[in-house]
Every structure is written in structure tokens, then in C-alpha cells.
mmCIF file of C-alpha atoms and ligand atoms in Angstrom:
data_model
loop_
_atom_site.group_PDB
_atom_site.id
_atom_site.type_symbol
_atom_site.label_atom_id
_atom_site.label_comp_id
_atom_site.label_asym_id
_atom_site.label_seq_id
_atom_site.Cartn_x
_atom_site.Cartn_y
_atom_site.Cartn_z
ATOM 1 C CA MET A 1 111.306 25.981 81.499
ATOM 2 C CA SER A 2 114.326 25.127 79.397
ATOM 3 C CA HIS A 3 116.080 21.871 80.193
ATOM 4 C CA SER A 4 119.146 22.934 78.203
ATOM 5 C CA GLN A 5 119.821 26.136 80.139
ATOM 6 C CA CYS A 6 123.159 26.349 81.933
ATOM 7 C CA TYR A 7 125.405 29.018 83.486
ATOM 8 C CA PRO A 8 124.722 31.885 83.592
ATOM 9 C CA PHE A 9 121.164 31.036 84.521
ATOM 10 C CA ILE A 10 118.557 33.694 83.813
ATOM 11 C CA ASN A 11 115.109 34.330 85.207
ATOM 12 C CA THR A 12 112.845 33.658 82.260
ATOM 13 C CA PRO A 13 109.525 35.555 82.274
ATOM 14 C CA LEU A 14 106.413 33.855 83.558
ATOM 15 C CA PRO A 15 104.376 32.271 80.746
ATOM 16 C CA TYR A 16 101.384 34.421 81.859
ATOM 17 C CA GLU A 17 100.792 37.830 83.432
ATOM 18 C CA TYR A 18 101.565 38.308 87.142
ATOM 19 C CA SER A 19 97.875 39.004 87.727
ATOM 20 C CA ALA A 20 96.640 36.151 85.530
ATOM 21 C CA LEU A 21 96.115 33.699 88.383
ATOM 22 C CA GLU A 22 93.862 36.068 90.357
ATOM 23 C CA PRO A 23 91.753 35.534 92.400
ATOM 24 C CA TYR A 24 93.469 32.253 93.312
ATOM 25 C CA ILE A 25 97.065 33.477 93.537
ATOM 26 C CA ASP A 26 97.446 37.221 93.966
ATOM 27 C CA GLU A 27 99.542 39.453 91.754
ATOM 28 C CA LYS A 28 101.816 40.752 94.528
ATOM 29 C CA THR A 29 102.703 37.233 95.646
ATOM 30 C CA MET A 30 103.554 36.319 92.046
ATOM 31 C CA HIS A 31 105.795 39.379 91.703
ATOM 32 C CA LEU A 32 107.648 38.685 94.939
ATOM 33 C CA HIS A 33 107.843 34.960 94.366
ATOM 34 C CA HIS A 34 109.164 35.124 90.804
ATOM 35 C CA ASP A 35 111.151 38.370 90.827
ATOM 36 C CA ARG A 36 112.699 38.120 94.283
ATOM 37 C CA HIS A 37 112.629 34.586 95.655
ATOM 38 C CA LEU A 38 113.434 32.771 92.416
ATOM 39 C CA GLN A 39 115.832 35.535 91.349
ATOM 40 C CA THR A 40 117.769 35.109 94.595
ATOM 41 C CA TYR A 41 118.309 31.399 93.937
ATOM 42 C CA ILE A 42 119.442 32.174 90.385
ATOM 43 C CA ASP A 43 121.875 34.859 91.591
ATOM 44 C CA ARG A 44 123.305 32.580 94.273
ATOM 45 C CA LEU A 45 123.694 29.668 91.875
ATOM 46 C CA ASN A 46 125.495 31.863 89.338
ATOM 47 C CA ALA A 47 127.751 33.219 92.080
ATOM 48 C CA ILE A 48 128.637 29.670 93.175
ATOM 49 C CA LEU A 49 129.426 28.533 89.621
ATOM 50 C CA LYS A 50 131.352 31.690 88.706
ATOM 51 C CA ASP A 51 134.674 30.250 89.872
ATOM 52 C CA HIS A 52 134.007 26.689 88.691
ATOM 53 C CA PRO A 53 134.263 26.635 84.885
ATOM 54 C CA ARG A 54 133.968 22.834 84.814
ATOM 55 C CA LEU A 55 130.396 23.112 86.090
ATOM 56 C CA GLN A 56 129.342 25.988 83.855
ATOM 57 C CA SER A 57 128.236 23.731 81.005
ATOM 58 C CA TRP A 58 126.087 21.613 83.319
ATOM 59 C CA THR A 59 122.315 21.945 83.067
ATOM 60 C CA LEU A 60 120.171 22.232 86.182
ATOM 61 C CA GLU A 61 119.277 18.559 85.864
ATOM 62 C CA LYS A 62 122.928 17.550 85.652
ATOM 63 C CA LEU A 63 123.797 19.666 88.695
ATOM 64 C CA LEU A 64 120.915 18.088 90.613
ATOM 65 C CA GLN A 65 121.777 14.552 89.575
ATOM 66 C CA ASN A 66 125.442 14.953 90.474
ATOM 67 C CA TRP A 67 125.634 17.389 93.412
ATOM 68 C CA CYS A 68 126.595 14.526 95.733
ATOM 69 C CA ILE A 69 129.880 13.905 93.866
ATOM 70 C CA LEU A 70 130.968 17.543 94.094
ATOM 71 C CA SER A 71 133.567 18.752 96.570
ATOM 72 C CA CYS A 72 132.438 19.254 100.159
ATOM 73 C CA ASP A 73 132.282 23.038 99.875
ATOM 74 C CA LEU A 74 129.987 22.836 96.825
ATOM 75 C CA LYS A 75 127.590 19.999 97.665
ATOM 76 C CA VAL A 76 125.070 21.738 99.881
ATOM 77 C CA PRO A 77 125.127 25.168 98.178
ATOM 78 C CA VAL A 78 124.636 23.576 94.741
ATOM 79 C CA ARG A 79 121.844 21.290 95.948
ATOM 80 C CA ASN A 80 120.020 24.141 97.723
ATOM 81 C CA ASN A 81 120.322 26.744 94.998
ATOM 82 C CA ALA A 82 120.037 24.584 91.886
ATOM 83 C CA GLY A 83 117.081 22.981 93.661
ATOM 84 C CA GLY A 84 115.599 26.395 94.389
ATOM 85 C CA VAL A 85 115.805 27.311 90.715
ATOM 86 C CA TYR A 86 114.498 23.972 89.432
ATOM 87 C CA ASN A 87 111.626 23.686 91.920
ATOM 88 C CA HIS A 88 110.421 27.245 91.329
ATOM 89 C CA GLN A 89 110.664 27.094 87.548
ATOM 90 C CA PHE A 90 108.760 23.814 87.611
ATOM 91 C CA PHE A 91 106.140 25.276 89.953
ATOM 92 C CA PHE A 92 105.511 28.402 87.861
ATOM 93 C CA ASP A 93 105.502 26.347 84.685
ATOM 94 C CA SER A 94 102.809 24.066 86.140
ATOM 95 C CA LEU A 95 100.238 26.849 86.513
ATOM 96 C CA THR A 96 97.838 28.442 84.049
ATOM 97 C CA PRO A 97 95.028 30.962 84.130
ATOM 98 C CA HIS A 98 93.038 28.808 81.741
ATOM 99 C CA CYS A 99 92.313 25.851 84.058
ATOM 100 C CA PRO A 100 91.972 23.282 81.308
ATOM 101 C CA PHE A 101 90.869 20.416 83.529
ATOM 102 C CA LEU A 102 89.737 17.632 81.232
ATOM 103 C CA PRO A 103 88.480 14.360 82.715
ATOM 104 C CA SER A 104 89.389 12.688 79.421
ATOM 105 C CA LEU A 105 93.130 13.330 79.835
ATOM 106 C CA HIS A 106 95.178 10.140 80.056
ATOM 107 C CA LEU A 107 96.818 11.436 83.255
ATOM 108 C CA VAL A 108 93.467 12.080 84.927
ATOM 109 C CA GLN A 109 92.260 8.603 84.010
ATOM 110 C CA GLU A 110 95.475 7.095 85.358
ATOM 111 C CA ILE A 111 95.127 9.064 88.598
ATOM 112 C CA HIS A 112 91.561 7.809 88.909
ATOM 113 C CA SER A 113 92.742 4.254 88.442
ATOM 114 C CA GLN A 114 95.864 4.302 90.633
ATOM 115 C CA PHE A 115 94.410 6.282 93.545
ATOM 116 C CA CYS A 116 90.950 4.657 93.598
ATOM 117 C CA GLY A 117 89.152 7.792 92.465
ATOM 118 C CA PHE A 118 90.047 11.325 91.513
ATOM 119 C CA ASP A 119 88.551 12.909 94.637
ATOM 120 C CA ARG A 120 90.547 10.528 96.795
ATOM 121 C CA PHE A 121 93.703 11.610 94.963
ATOM 122 C CA LEU A 122 92.916 15.275 95.621
ATOM 123 C CA THR A 123 92.416 14.488 99.314
ATOM 124 C CA LEU A 124 95.678 12.531 99.524
ATOM 125 C CA PHE A 125 97.639 15.203 97.667
ATOM 126 C CA LYS A 126 96.263 17.934 99.917
ATOM 127 C CA GLU A 127 97.085 15.905 103.030
ATOM 128 C CA SER A 128 100.650 15.484 101.777
ATOM 129 C CA ALA A 129 100.998 19.208 101.081
ATOM 130 C CA LEU A 130 99.733 19.981 104.579
ATOM 131 C CA ALA A 131 102.033 17.396 106.131
ATOM 132 C CA VAL A 132 105.229 19.087 104.920
ATOM 133 C CA PHE A 133 106.750 20.322 108.179
ATOM 134 C CA GLY A 134 108.226 23.760 107.694
ATOM 135 C CA SER A 135 109.152 24.506 104.086
ATOM 136 C CA GLY A 136 109.149 22.280 101.039
ATOM 137 C CA TYR A 137 107.066 20.883 98.213
ATOM 138 C CA ALA A 138 104.511 18.189 97.454
ATOM 139 C CA TRP A 139 104.839 16.461 94.092
ATOM 140 C CA LEU A 140 103.119 14.066 91.803
ATOM 141 C CA VAL A 141 105.879 12.010 90.162
ATOM 142 C CA LEU A 142 106.075 9.006 87.887
ATOM 143 C CA GLU A 143 108.386 6.216 89.036
ATOM 144 C CA LYS A 144 108.601 2.895 87.203
ATOM 145 C CA ARG A 145 105.435 3.854 85.300
ATOM 146 C CA ARG A 146 103.485 4.312 88.544
ATOM 147 C CA LEU A 147 102.232 7.642 89.878
ATOM 148 C CA LYS A 148 103.370 8.573 93.383
ATOM 149 C CA ILE A 149 102.724 11.495 95.710
ATOM 150 C CA ILE A 150 105.940 12.540 97.450
ATOM 151 C CA THR A 151 107.156 15.485 99.485
ATOM 152 C CA THR A 152 110.562 17.138 99.606
ATOM 153 C CA ALA A 153 111.976 19.372 102.333
ATOM 154 C CA ASN A 154 113.431 22.820 101.780
ATOM 155 C CA GLN A 155 114.730 22.996 98.184
ATOM 156 C CA ASN A 156 115.420 19.293 97.797
ATOM 157 C CA THR A 157 114.174 17.850 94.525
ATOM 158 C CA PRO A 158 112.779 14.441 93.626
ATOM 159 C CA ASN A 159 115.346 11.851 92.600
ATOM 160 C CA LEU A 160 115.509 12.914 88.948
ATOM 161 C CA GLN A 161 117.259 9.701 87.909
ATOM 162 C CA MET A 162 114.351 7.617 89.184
ATOM 163 C CA GLN A 163 111.354 9.923 89.103
ATOM 164 C CA THR A 164 109.743 12.151 86.491
ATOM 165 C CA PRO A 165 107.988 15.139 88.082
ATOM 166 C CA ILE A 166 104.452 15.699 86.800
ATOM 167 C CA PHE A 167 103.578 18.756 88.948
ATOM 168 C CA ASN A 168 104.530 20.299 92.269
ATOM 169 C CA ILE A 169 103.181 22.758 94.808
ATOM 170 C CA ASP A 170 105.478 25.123 96.672
ATOM 171 C CA VAL A 171 104.370 25.160 100.315
ATOM 172 C CA TRP A 172 106.951 27.602 101.611
ATOM 173 C CA GLU A 173 104.997 30.345 103.419
ATOM 174 C CA HIS A 174 106.234 32.944 100.923
ATOM 175 C CA ALA A 175 104.013 31.212 98.331
ATOM 176 C CA TYR A 176 100.798 32.084 100.184
ATOM 177 C CA TYR A 177 101.312 34.232 103.271
ATOM 178 C CA LEU A 178 100.167 37.568 101.775
ATOM 179 C CA LYS A 179 96.762 36.163 100.844
ATOM 180 C CA HIS A 180 96.209 33.287 103.213
ATOM 181 C CA TYR A 181 98.480 34.136 106.162
ATOM 182 C CA ASN A 182 99.218 30.762 107.804
ATOM 183 C CA GLU A 183 96.252 28.927 106.219
ATOM 184 C CA ARG A 184 98.096 26.533 103.944
ATOM 185 C CA ALA A 185 94.942 24.461 103.348
ATOM 186 C CA ALA A 186 93.128 27.406 101.733
ATOM 187 C CA TYR A 187 96.162 28.023 99.524
ATOM 188 C CA VAL A 188 96.218 24.386 98.381
ATOM 189 C CA ASP A 189 92.513 24.648 97.466
ATOM 190 C CA ASP A 190 93.206 27.781 95.402
ATOM 191 C CA TRP A 191 96.289 26.255 93.780
ATOM 192 C CA PHE A 192 94.205 23.327 92.499
ATOM 193 C CA GLN A 193 92.156 25.880 90.532
ATOM 194 C CA VAL A 194 95.134 27.086 88.497
ATOM 195 C CA LEU A 195 97.009 23.831 87.997
ATOM 196 C CA ASP A 196 97.822 23.254 84.317
ATOM 197 C CA TRP A 197 96.422 19.766 83.766
ATOM 198 C CA LYS A 198 97.237 19.842 80.076
ATOM 199 C CA LYS A 199 100.929 20.512 80.781
ATOM 200 C CA ALA A 200 100.927 17.811 83.448
ATOM 201 C CA ASP A 201 99.389 15.393 80.972
ATOM 202 C CA GLU A 202 102.093 16.201 78.407
ATOM 203 C CA ARG A 203 104.804 15.408 80.975
ATOM 204 C CA PHE A 204 103.055 12.178 81.901
ATOM 205 C CA GLU A 205 102.640 11.125 78.271
ATOM 206 C CA GLY A 206 106.279 11.968 77.539
ATOM 207 C CA ALA A 207 107.511 9.849 80.438
ATOM 208 C CA MET A 208 105.282 6.900 79.517
ATOM 209 C CA MET A 209 106.537 6.694 75.917
HETATM 210 FE FE1 LIG B 1 108.859 29.503 96.618
#
């Protein structure tokens, strides 16, 4: 995902084939999720910004860090749609068909240390993902050089001025309903299998520098 992108936002291709995450995340879900759900947020965000030239040079991050100072008619639409774009791009960019889980990664060692064991972290993260009521996301973020599991509702994002996202899971039903129906727990288990630990480690290392 490009941090320098601004209006008009475009739907960049996935960094892997739609079918690449099979059997964990099915091809049809990836098509619908990327080509329709994410595209809709991009289209809405562009439509909102079309008549506001002052905001057209703002990146997604700037929109998300400053939506609360926008005029009343723009606040909620910008937060929802810029959030929808950011959260989805981050989600897709956090996955890989190559599953490069490496216990030696600095991030994995830090998780082990801060959460009293890697398995305990996985349990806590899954519990958080399951605890999101309705639609939203669970995240691993870095705040003041400490890792934290947080959740956000709807298309809200982490506080990007305080927190550096490391990875997220989209727990809106559209992310898993075709394969898992209402079984979010089974989806979370599958999602763990395609999480890009190397990318997550790069984000962690970048934020710790
Ligand atoms: Fe989604």
C-alpha cells in the first residue's frame, strides 16, 4: 500500500493472485472483498473529495489524522470511507500465500516476551477478534514501543498519531461468510495461516528505529 497516494484514490491490485490464499481464504471472497467492498469505499471517498480541492492533496493518513477538524458534513463520511480504504488496504497487504512464519523474527520474540508466550498471544488475539461486536477489526499495534492488541468498530482506525499498526484482521462478515458462514472463529484460525509475518516484522522494526 502506498502511503503517498492521494485523490483520486485507485484500487491497486492485490500483491498476489485472488486464489493464492486458498484453501484458507477462498478466491470468490477475495474477488468480492477487493473488487467490490474496497472499491466501494474508494469510489465513495473520491466522490466526497471531488468538490473539496483543499483535501485532494491529503494522503489517507492525513485524512485519518485530521477528520475531526473537518466541517460537520465531512467528518463522518471522511472517517468512514478513508477508514474503509486504509483498513482494507492494510488487511490485504498483511497477507501472503507464502506463510513465512519465522520464530527468529524480532517481532515474534517481542510478542513472546510481552504476552508471556506466543501461544498465549494467539489466544488473546483470537479472543479479541471474536469479541468485536458486529463489524470491525482486531489489530496488533505498537504504542510507546509496547505491543498492544486493540479492536476498532466499523471502519474506525487505530489512533495513527499514537499507534503504529503491525497487522489487522477484518472481521466484517463479508470477509468470511461465503466459506465459514457465521463461524468467525474458524475464519480467524485460517487467517493466521496466511498472515505475512515478514511484512509485520518489517513494520515493527521500522517503528522501533
Ligand atoms: Fe472488509
